[in-house]
């Protein structure tokens, strides 16, 4: 409708969200698309240009896709539709057919896991026609479309859980013959399934307790596993070792639903003025599988996986256009549009599993498959949101003069983006997490290991190849923390530390300017020459509070990469070392207060396209010139 639906953040709008409003897949990915999904029922026509574009498309290197919303007509017309697809027409998975359903005590309730019941349906309606009698020189028309999708999907979900022996504080590790040997880390005997295991002994002589503290199974670990971790029902789970850890297979509800609304109003002010306005709204609500609770610790019940990661998209789009016939040979086309791109990643984050804990326990380390009822790994449970608000003003003039059709105009776009996150993009977020696993923060003495295997001792011993496995299981059962992790943020102007849990956020502005001129010249009946020139500058993003940082030298001046490398080379050729002190400074503390991280550059392009008709054939040739100059 003459507006801009491009995503200034991800380009294809599928890096952080589910593109094109696609339903029935994961939380991200899908076919590249614009911000605003478009129901096909609302489209009257579309056009795709991927090469040899005219000068007015000089900012669309990859392609230009134009969509036009349906208009109301002189008579009312409408439609209604629904599409349905259900799981009752589908077959079960091989894995489900071979995995029994067990209750919390381990009793088999069914020899197979049934196919989760699910269905997907898309429905909607549209209507269009005149809405008011003629006034101000013309009629007013309305078109509206509503479309909804409902997908109460359920998907198989499997999580790693400890076996009964491991829950009792007994771990199993292979000896040099490949046989799994049981080691009771408790100071007292324990009985599991009628078998009593005596306390294990460690050290080179095998005479000292394996836990020098005399505690054995950590009480918090024991409580966590017994209260919130169902017993395994899939011994063959590939992520487990089948002796200490196995899989718990069930299904999890991951419903998705969308609501989309489109409306367009047109009015003619006589023969020379035509006004249009369109509005689009879309909402996607879904539960992602990035954080699943299998124990009822965050609500729900033991053994029933439940998603705690709602994700939402709520983009909206406004366009107002005014077409004016200035003269029989000249028209002016003015458009303003507002595009909002809003999405949010929500999770339960990393709450402690029990009251009074200073942070969440992550048994097994940073992993989505840790031995806890709900995962707390940063990559999966981080929280983010994006609120992009883009304003675009565009004006185009078309002039026919003799054998020429001149086009010229320009546009101004202002992108205002707000982004908030509680993670550093890798493995730390704004919450206390205690990783219970082996790691560089722990040192193990010989008395912490069983009798080592030698050429003479090959059974009931620990080979050196199993040391890491022993350390991992040992720390998990005893509840030994290898490292905590927390993320703190700072605030301007003094970079003071904020309280734990305060997310990081920024507000960025990206202005851009575009101007062009083009001419389609019909030189002869069989020769048409198209040429034009465009100028576009997109300024670098700047953060309105000055939160961006720059690399500076000891004098506080920006470090220029080319100059720095040249100095390194010069020093190396002279047999010297160039290693100055470098640091980081917020952008407003550099060079008397900068606005942009980089110096804007200019890009210009001139395009010539020619067709020459020869009899019934067509020969196409084109030439393109481009230049780029930094300033």
XYZ file of C-alpha atoms in Angstrom:
631
model
C 0.000 0.000 0.000
C 2.986 2.278 -0.451
C 4.480 1.794 3.007
C 7.556 -0.039 4.285
C 7.183 -3.449 5.949
C 10.903 -4.262 6.193
C 12.446 -5.387 9.463
C 15.319 -3.055 10.329
C 16.555 -5.433 13.042
C 16.922 -8.906 11.525
C 16.410 -8.176 7.854
C 14.390 -11.317 7.282
C 12.472 -11.228 10.574
C 13.130 -14.898 11.349
C 16.206 -14.710 13.573
C 14.368 -13.895 16.788
C 10.748 -14.593 15.876
C 8.596 -16.929 13.852
C 8.549 -15.298 10.423
C 5.462 -14.682 8.315
C 3.152 -15.663 11.141
C 3.910 -19.276 10.327
C 2.180 -21.562 12.733
C 3.005 -25.174 13.415
C 6.769 -24.879 13.724
C 9.321 -23.688 16.254
C 9.575 -20.368 18.039
C 11.996 -18.933 15.479
C 12.871 -19.450 11.842
C 10.628 -19.980 8.872
C 10.489 -18.353 5.480
C 12.042 -14.850 5.376
C 9.372 -12.176 5.495
C 8.540 -8.660 6.514
C 7.416 -7.652 9.975
C 3.685 -7.780 9.295
C 2.226 -11.146 8.201
C -0.305 -10.791 5.406
C -3.414 -13.002 5.073
C -3.794 -13.961 1.418
C -7.512 -13.178 1.609
C -6.681 -9.482 2.102
C -4.435 -9.102 -0.973
C -5.676 -7.781 -4.288
C -2.371 -7.896 -6.171
C 1.360 -8.267 -5.623
C 4.516 -7.582 -7.604
C 8.050 -8.906 -7.154
C 11.163 -7.183 -8.553
C 14.532 -8.847 -8.003
C 16.843 -7.258 -10.612
C 17.116 -4.343 -13.039
C 15.075 -2.209 -10.704
C 14.429 1.429 -11.414
C 16.121 4.237 -9.499
C 13.337 4.587 -6.941
C 14.322 1.159 -5.583
C 17.954 2.108 -4.956
C 17.700 1.025 -1.309
C 16.435 -2.482 -2.107
C 19.465 -4.476 -3.149
C 17.904 -7.885 -2.570
C 14.500 -7.246 -4.069
C 11.262 -5.368 -3.752
C 7.918 -7.005 -3.009
C 4.846 -4.796 -3.341
C 1.445 -5.795 -1.950
C -1.858 -4.002 -2.447
C -4.752 -4.496 -0.034
C -8.185 -5.182 -1.452
C -10.499 -2.202 -1.804
C -14.175 -1.871 -1.205
C -16.347 -1.753 -4.338
C -19.674 -0.179 -5.307
C -21.510 -3.217 -3.950
C -20.971 -5.185 -0.788
C -19.166 -8.496 -1.138
C -17.835 -10.859 1.477
C -16.351 -14.265 2.177
C -15.966 -16.784 4.983
C -13.585 -19.729 5.146
C -12.101 -22.407 7.387
C -9.350 -25.006 6.962
C -8.889 -27.932 9.369
C -6.139 -30.489 9.897
C -6.198 -32.959 12.799
C -3.873 -35.513 14.385
C -6.603 -38.145 14.120
C -5.479 -38.502 10.496
C -1.804 -39.028 11.404
C 0.320 -41.962 12.571
C 2.207 -42.203 15.830
C 5.998 -41.842 15.951
C 8.271 -44.867 16.201
C 9.679 -43.600 19.493
C 6.227 -43.196 21.035
C 5.210 -46.678 19.919
C 8.220 -48.178 21.704
C 8.138 -46.166 24.949
C 5.724 -47.289 27.699
C 3.783 -44.915 29.919
C 4.607 -45.266 33.624
C 3.188 -43.697 36.756
C 5.320 -41.920 39.349
C 6.171 -45.260 40.998
C 7.454 -46.776 37.758
C 4.430 -49.015 37.110
C 3.658 -49.486 33.396
C 0.253 -48.059 32.526
C 0.481 -48.508 28.765
C 2.979 -50.349 26.532
C 3.257 -47.299 24.276
C 3.013 -43.518 24.455
C -0.098 -42.356 22.582
C 0.083 -39.734 19.865
C -0.643 -36.340 21.438
C -4.006 -35.031 20.338
C -3.672 -31.923 18.253
C -5.326 -30.081 15.424
C -4.808 -26.938 13.405
C -7.441 -24.761 11.851
C -7.423 -21.457 10.016
C -10.602 -19.472 9.633
C -11.733 -15.962 8.841
C -14.046 -13.686 6.956
C -13.859 -10.545 4.843
C -16.268 -7.902 3.597
C -16.071 -4.775 1.489
C -18.302 -2.110 -0.003
C -19.463 1.523 0.232
C -19.943 2.870 3.745
C -21.263 6.416 3.241
C -23.167 8.441 0.679
C -21.209 10.639 -1.659
C -19.647 13.681 0.005
C -16.730 16.042 -0.669
C -16.781 15.037 -4.295
C -16.739 11.251 -4.040
C -17.632 8.014 -2.286
C -16.041 6.216 0.625
C -15.263 2.507 0.527
C -14.285 0.017 3.211
C -12.655 -3.389 3.127
C -11.966 -5.487 6.237
C -10.574 -8.943 6.868
C -10.192 -10.980 10.050
C -8.258 -14.226 10.146
C -7.383 -16.517 13.046
C -5.293 -19.626 13.450
C -5.551 -22.096 16.288
C -2.974 -24.808 16.807
C -3.243 -26.500 20.232
C -0.255 -28.663 19.397
C 1.431 -31.161 21.646
C 4.892 -32.514 21.005
C 6.991 -35.362 22.417
C 9.401 -34.155 25.074
C 12.198 -36.049 26.772
C 14.361 -34.955 29.664
C 17.303 -36.519 31.451
C 16.550 -37.787 34.972
C 18.600 -39.714 37.565
C 18.026 -43.426 38.068
C 16.857 -44.865 41.382
C 20.419 -45.770 42.330
C 21.747 -42.297 41.685
C 18.861 -40.790 43.675
C 20.029 -42.901 46.598
C 23.592 -41.607 46.328
C 25.009 -44.609 44.469
C 26.892 -43.902 41.247
C 28.064 -46.421 38.650
C 31.333 -46.093 36.727
C 33.076 -48.492 34.356
C 36.216 -50.306 35.401
C 38.991 -51.250 32.969
C 37.015 -54.288 31.760
C 33.997 -52.174 30.821
C 31.841 -53.411 33.709
C 29.862 -50.774 35.603
C 30.762 -50.808 39.298
C 28.493 -49.283 41.941
C 29.900 -46.828 44.511
C 27.786 -45.812 47.475
C 28.987 -42.315 48.383
C 26.970 -42.275 51.610
C 28.615 -42.993 54.987
C 25.950 -45.643 55.693
C 24.562 -48.590 53.699
C 21.577 -47.965 51.407
C 19.115 -50.467 49.952
C 17.594 -50.040 46.487
C 15.216 -52.595 44.956
C 16.196 -55.187 47.555
C 19.948 -54.774 47.056
C 22.051 -53.296 49.858
C 25.104 -51.236 48.941
C 27.851 -50.756 51.513
C 29.684 -47.419 51.772
C 32.394 -47.151 49.128
C 36.022 -46.611 50.026
C 38.432 -44.371 48.135
C 42.119 -43.535 48.075
C 45.020 -45.466 46.625
C 44.599 -48.103 49.320
C 40.800 -48.021 49.303
C 40.434 -47.387 53.015
C 39.099 -43.789 53.334
C 35.501 -42.616 52.877
C 34.838 -41.191 49.411
C 33.182 -38.143 50.984
C 35.622 -36.755 53.563
C 32.787 -34.656 55.012
C 30.882 -37.779 56.002
C 27.644 -36.487 54.433
C 27.181 -38.391 51.179
C 24.094 -37.558 49.141
C 23.454 -33.828 49.478
C 20.126 -33.246 51.285
C 19.049 -30.502 48.856
C 19.944 -32.627 45.844
C 18.041 -35.561 47.338
C 15.000 -33.417 48.055
C 15.061 -31.928 44.555
C 15.265 -35.310 42.838
C 12.666 -37.033 45.001
C 10.133 -34.208 44.969
C 10.381 -32.787 41.457
C 12.006 -35.420 39.201
C 9.873 -38.307 37.873
C 11.430 -41.734 37.518
C 12.848 -42.594 34.091
C 10.768 -44.506 31.550
C 13.187 -44.576 28.608
C 16.457 -46.402 29.433
C 17.647 -46.062 25.826
C 17.632 -42.249 25.832
C 20.774 -41.233 23.958
C 21.622 -38.383 26.358
C 21.868 -40.761 29.316
C 24.404 -43.449 30.176
C 21.609 -45.962 31.027
C 23.076 -46.601 34.482
C 23.127 -43.253 36.281
C 20.848 -41.257 34.010
C 18.013 -42.236 31.694
C 15.234 -40.455 29.863
C 11.764 -39.436 30.926
C 9.574 -39.293 27.808
C 6.183 -37.645 27.723
C 4.434 -34.920 25.748
C 4.167 -31.202 26.312
C 1.471 -28.790 25.209
C 2.863 -26.021 22.990
C -0.249 -24.231 21.729
C -0.045 -21.462 19.172
C -2.713 -19.024 18.136
C -2.850 -15.957 15.937
C -5.298 -13.161 15.282
C -4.935 -10.903 12.266
C -7.011 -7.877 11.328
C -6.839 -5.803 8.132
C -8.871 -2.725 7.205
C -8.674 -0.259 4.342
C -10.633 2.938 3.632
C -10.646 4.757 0.284
C -12.216 8.098 -0.585
C -12.244 10.106 -3.811
C -12.226 13.896 -3.542
C -13.415 14.451 -7.078
C -11.265 13.421 -10.033
C -7.945 14.803 -8.799
C -7.584 13.643 -5.218
C -7.668 10.092 -3.883
C -7.124 9.312 -0.201
C -6.492 5.869 1.216
C -5.658 4.555 4.670
C -4.981 0.991 5.743
C -4.352 -0.628 9.092
C -3.002 -4.054 9.962
C -2.719 -5.725 13.339
C -1.331 -9.135 14.160
C -0.875 -11.091 17.359
C 0.866 -14.421 17.842
C 0.790 -16.189 21.203
C 2.768 -19.371 21.615
C 4.530 -21.501 24.176
C 8.092 -22.440 23.281
C 10.020 -25.524 24.371
C 12.975 -23.466 25.579
C 12.033 -23.944 29.248
C 10.032 -26.969 30.348
C 9.131 -27.939 33.918
C 8.672 -31.704 34.349
C 8.206 -31.761 38.107
C 5.508 -29.245 38.964
C 8.023 -26.960 40.645
C 6.660 -23.961 38.715
C 3.048 -25.111 38.665
C 1.471 -28.155 37.137
C 2.111 -31.649 38.414
C 4.931 -34.161 38.743
C 5.605 -35.993 35.501
C 3.580 -33.692 33.257
C 5.898 -31.433 31.235
C 4.748 -27.832 31.137
C 6.177 -24.939 29.149
C 7.072 -21.814 31.107
C 8.280 -19.872 28.056
C 5.505 -17.825 26.440
C 6.546 -15.881 23.353
C 4.506 -13.137 21.805
C 4.572 -11.047 18.646
C 2.359 -7.967 18.276
C 3.281 -5.980 15.165
C 1.025 -3.283 13.727
C 1.113 -1.209 10.567
C -0.528 2.043 9.440
C -0.417 3.632 6.000
C -1.947 6.885 4.750
C -1.630 7.787 1.085
C -2.765 10.734 -1.025
C -2.586 10.631 -4.827
C -3.003 13.970 -6.608
C -3.475 14.513 -10.330
C -1.709 17.863 -10.643
C -2.245 17.988 -14.391
C -3.090 15.510 -17.150
C 0.620 14.689 -17.388
C 1.748 14.951 -13.751
C 0.787 13.049 -10.614
C 2.056 13.198 -7.055
C 1.948 10.191 -4.733
C 2.487 10.875 -1.019
C 2.601 8.188 1.684
C 3.249 8.069 5.397
C 3.471 4.804 7.285
C 4.129 3.680 10.827
C 5.418 0.173 11.473
C 5.698 -1.304 14.938
C 7.687 -4.482 15.434
C 7.129 -5.848 18.934
C 8.156 -9.270 20.214
C 8.982 -10.662 23.614
C 10.758 -13.719 24.992
C 9.381 -14.580 28.420
C 10.420 -17.366 30.774
C 10.391 -18.124 34.471
C 14.096 -17.183 34.285
C 16.122 -19.034 36.967
C 14.206 -19.030 40.256
C 15.660 -21.023 43.179
C 14.051 -24.443 43.537
C 13.534 -24.016 47.283
C 12.816 -21.025 49.531
C 15.918 -19.605 51.143
C 18.339 -20.611 48.405
C 20.465 -17.766 47.106
C 20.131 -19.026 43.550
C 19.024 -21.892 41.351
C 20.854 -25.223 41.484
C 22.041 -26.421 38.070
C 23.050 -30.051 38.583
C 25.152 -31.093 35.627
C 26.295 -27.628 34.615
C 25.106 -25.200 31.956
C 22.761 -27.367 29.899
C 19.132 -27.609 28.815
C 19.282 -31.230 30.019
C 20.589 -30.640 33.534
C 19.356 -32.946 36.305
C 16.795 -30.454 37.589
C 13.031 -30.196 36.958
C 13.286 -27.062 34.804
C 16.317 -25.889 32.868
C 17.985 -22.615 33.810
C 20.682 -22.440 31.118
C 21.110 -18.930 29.764
C 20.784 -19.707 26.061
C 17.281 -21.105 26.604
C 15.749 -19.111 29.446
C 17.073 -15.596 28.812
C 14.465 -12.855 28.591
C 14.349 -10.251 25.844
C 12.000 -7.900 24.110
C 12.161 -5.633 21.092
C 9.956 -2.637 20.408
C 10.793 -1.152 17.029
C 8.842 1.897 15.882
C 9.559 2.971 12.316
C 8.236 6.114 10.634
C 8.509 6.559 6.868
C 7.549 9.536 4.700
C 7.743 9.121 0.939
C 6.786 11.331 -1.996
C 6.951 10.388 -5.698
C 6.250 12.551 -8.740
C 5.540 11.174 -12.233
C 5.736 13.499 -15.231
C 5.075 12.624 -18.878
C 6.729 14.982 -21.347
C 6.881 14.001 -24.983
C 8.551 10.601 -25.230
C 9.850 10.818 -21.667
C 8.325 9.623 -18.417
C 10.244 11.299 -15.623
C 10.140 10.024 -12.059
C 11.668 11.755 -9.078
C 11.119 11.819 -5.366
C 12.533 10.812 -2.050
C 11.874 9.387 1.359
C 12.833 9.856 4.971
C 12.791 7.017 7.474
C 13.318 7.149 11.220
C 13.718 3.895 13.122
C 13.357 4.099 16.890
C 14.234 0.800 18.561
C 13.992 -0.211 22.204
C 15.698 -3.444 23.215
C 15.914 -5.094 26.620
C 17.758 -8.250 27.645
C 18.886 -9.949 30.837
C 21.844 -11.913 29.417
C 25.281 -11.294 27.955
C 24.540 -13.232 24.766
C 26.448 -16.304 25.910
C 26.241 -18.127 29.236
C 25.442 -15.608 31.975
C 22.214 -13.817 32.888
C 20.943 -11.512 35.606
C 20.244 -14.227 38.177
C 22.283 -16.319 40.596
C 22.889 -19.854 39.321
C 25.057 -22.440 41.101
C 26.559 -24.971 38.711
C 26.957 -28.335 40.412
C 29.425 -30.235 38.258
C 33.121 -30.716 37.765
C 35.044 -27.707 36.567
C 38.227 -25.643 36.823
C 37.100 -24.269 40.171
C 37.485 -27.671 41.846
C 40.602 -29.621 42.794
C 40.390 -33.381 43.449
C 42.849 -35.238 45.655
C 43.758 -38.903 45.330
C 41.532 -39.708 48.317
C 38.526 -38.447 46.327
C 38.894 -41.278 43.790
C 38.474 -45.050 44.127
C 41.446 -47.365 43.827
C 43.093 -46.573 40.482
C 43.414 -49.321 37.883
C 46.905 -50.589 37.110
C 48.359 -53.385 35.045
C 47.929 -55.621 38.077
C 44.531 -54.257 39.264
C 41.862 -54.310 36.516
C 38.580 -54.888 38.366
C 36.798 -52.936 41.095
C 39.023 -49.995 40.242
C 38.823 -46.718 38.363
C 40.734 -46.368 35.071
C 42.189 -42.937 34.359
C 39.910 -42.649 31.303
C 36.929 -42.548 33.689
C 38.282 -39.838 35.996
C 36.166 -37.086 34.420
C 33.034 -39.255 34.539
C 33.699 -39.980 38.216
C 34.243 -36.299 39.000
C 31.000 -35.308 37.267
C 28.835 -37.898 39.037
C 30.663 -37.323 42.339
C 29.999 -33.570 42.372
C 26.374 -34.008 41.273
C 25.507 -36.418 44.075
C 27.457 -34.556 46.766
C 26.118 -31.169 45.599
C 29.529 -29.541 45.127
C 29.378 -26.181 43.349
C 32.119 -25.674 40.773
C 31.185 -22.098 39.973
C 28.366 -19.588 40.474
C 27.317 -17.190 37.753
C 25.601 -13.813 37.895
C 25.250 -10.824 35.596
C 25.129 -7.270 36.895
C 24.411 -4.191 34.819
C 25.617 -0.625 35.232
C 23.924 2.684 34.601
C 24.977 6.069 33.326
C 26.391 8.585 33.909
C 28.768 7.114 36.503
C 28.531 3.413 35.534
C 27.312 2.564 39.026
C 26.332 -1.042 39.681
C 22.619 -1.845 39.633
C 20.829 -4.419 41.773
C 20.890 -8.074 40.711
C 18.158 -8.835 38.205
C 18.164 -5.413 36.548
C 18.155 -6.023 32.781
C 20.168 -4.121 30.215
C 18.318 -1.945 27.731
C 19.037 0.600 25.049
C 17.118 3.048 22.894
C 18.573 3.431 19.422
C 17.743 5.742 16.534
C 18.543 5.080 12.868
C 17.661 7.884 10.411
C 17.975 7.396 6.642
C 17.450 9.608 3.595
C 16.761 8.668 -0.003
C 16.380 10.706 -3.205
C 16.220 9.591 -6.823
C 15.619 10.656 -10.409
C 14.685 8.391 -13.315
C 13.625 8.650 -16.930
C 12.054 6.148 -19.292
C 12.758 7.515 -22.775
C 11.099 5.965 -25.778
C 13.724 6.876 -28.336
C 12.113 4.914 -31.180
C 9.090 2.634 -31.452
C 11.379 -0.341 -30.871
C 13.993 1.256 -28.582
C 13.396 2.344 -24.994
C 16.121 3.676 -22.750
C 15.696 3.709 -18.991
C 18.221 5.496 -16.830
C 18.325 7.108 -13.449
C 20.339 8.068 -10.435
C 19.693 7.609 -6.753
C 21.276 8.839 -3.559
C 20.746 7.187 -0.210
C 22.412 7.614 3.137
C 21.605 5.516 6.182
C 23.154 6.990 9.274
C 24.795 4.693 11.838
C 22.625 3.784 14.820
C 23.098 5.921 17.891
C 21.928 5.269 21.425
C 20.076 8.266 22.799
C 21.592 7.947 26.300
C 25.147 7.435 25.040
C 25.534 3.802 26.093
C 27.691 2.820 23.130
C 31.393 2.262 23.818
C 34.540 2.803 21.755
C 38.046 1.377 21.860
C 40.447 4.149 22.903
C 44.142 4.606 23.595
C 45.712 5.949 26.786
C 44.977 9.518 25.668
C 41.280 8.747 25.248
C 41.390 8.998 21.449
C 39.558 6.474 19.247
C 41.697 3.614 17.970
C 41.651 3.433 14.170
C 42.135 -0.183 13.120
C 44.182 0.599 10.001
C 46.530 2.910 11.907
C 46.936 0.447 14.758
C 47.854 -2.415 12.411
C 50.251 -0.171 10.492
C 52.056 0.700 13.739
C 52.241 -2.968 14.690
C 53.749 -3.797 11.306
C 56.234 -0.932 11.471
C 57.394 -1.968 14.925
C 57.694 -5.637 13.930
C 59.840 -4.781 10.901
C 62.121 -2.799 13.204
C 62.376 -5.706 15.632
C 60.297 -3.908 18.240
C 56.974 -4.447 19.958
C 54.019 -2.104 19.615
C 51.638 -2.868 22.453
C 49.973 0.321 23.745
C 47.513 0.404 26.591
C 43.952 0.236 25.262
C 40.619 0.624 26.971
C 36.934 1.302 26.456
C 35.056 4.556 26.941
C 31.423 5.513 26.539
C 30.888 7.397 23.317
C 30.164 10.788 24.879
C 33.528 10.693 26.627
C 35.391 10.380 23.322
C 36.485 13.325 21.197
C 34.548 15.909 23.145
C 31.308 13.941 22.914
C 30.570 11.913 19.810
C 27.176 10.945 18.454
C 28.076 8.175 16.021
C 30.483 5.263 16.435
C 31.522 5.456 12.788
C 31.737 8.262 10.281
C 28.822 8.124 7.827
C 29.710 7.387 4.204
C 28.068 8.183 0.893
C 26.880 5.700 -1.696
C 25.601 6.686 -5.124
C 24.551 4.632 -8.108
C 23.674 5.377 -11.691
C 21.707 2.843 -13.694
C 21.106 2.431 -17.402
C 18.844 -0.214 -18.862
C 18.149 -0.663 -22.556
C 15.894 -2.942 -24.577
C 16.214 -3.235 -28.327
C 13.586 -5.140 -30.285
C 14.742 -7.090 -33.377
C 11.822 -8.515 -35.323
C 10.061 -10.964 -33.031
C 13.009 -11.426 -30.692
C 14.184 -9.232 -27.824
C 17.774 -8.460 -26.964
C 18.364 -7.142 -23.467
C 21.487 -5.388 -22.308
C 22.225 -3.283 -19.269
C 25.011 -1.452 -17.592
C 25.363 -0.302 -14.022
C 27.771 2.098 -12.414
C 28.249 2.572 -8.734
C 30.611 4.583 -6.625
C 31.283 4.788 -2.912
C 33.172 7.526 -1.184
C 33.924 7.785 2.497
C 33.886 11.091 4.242
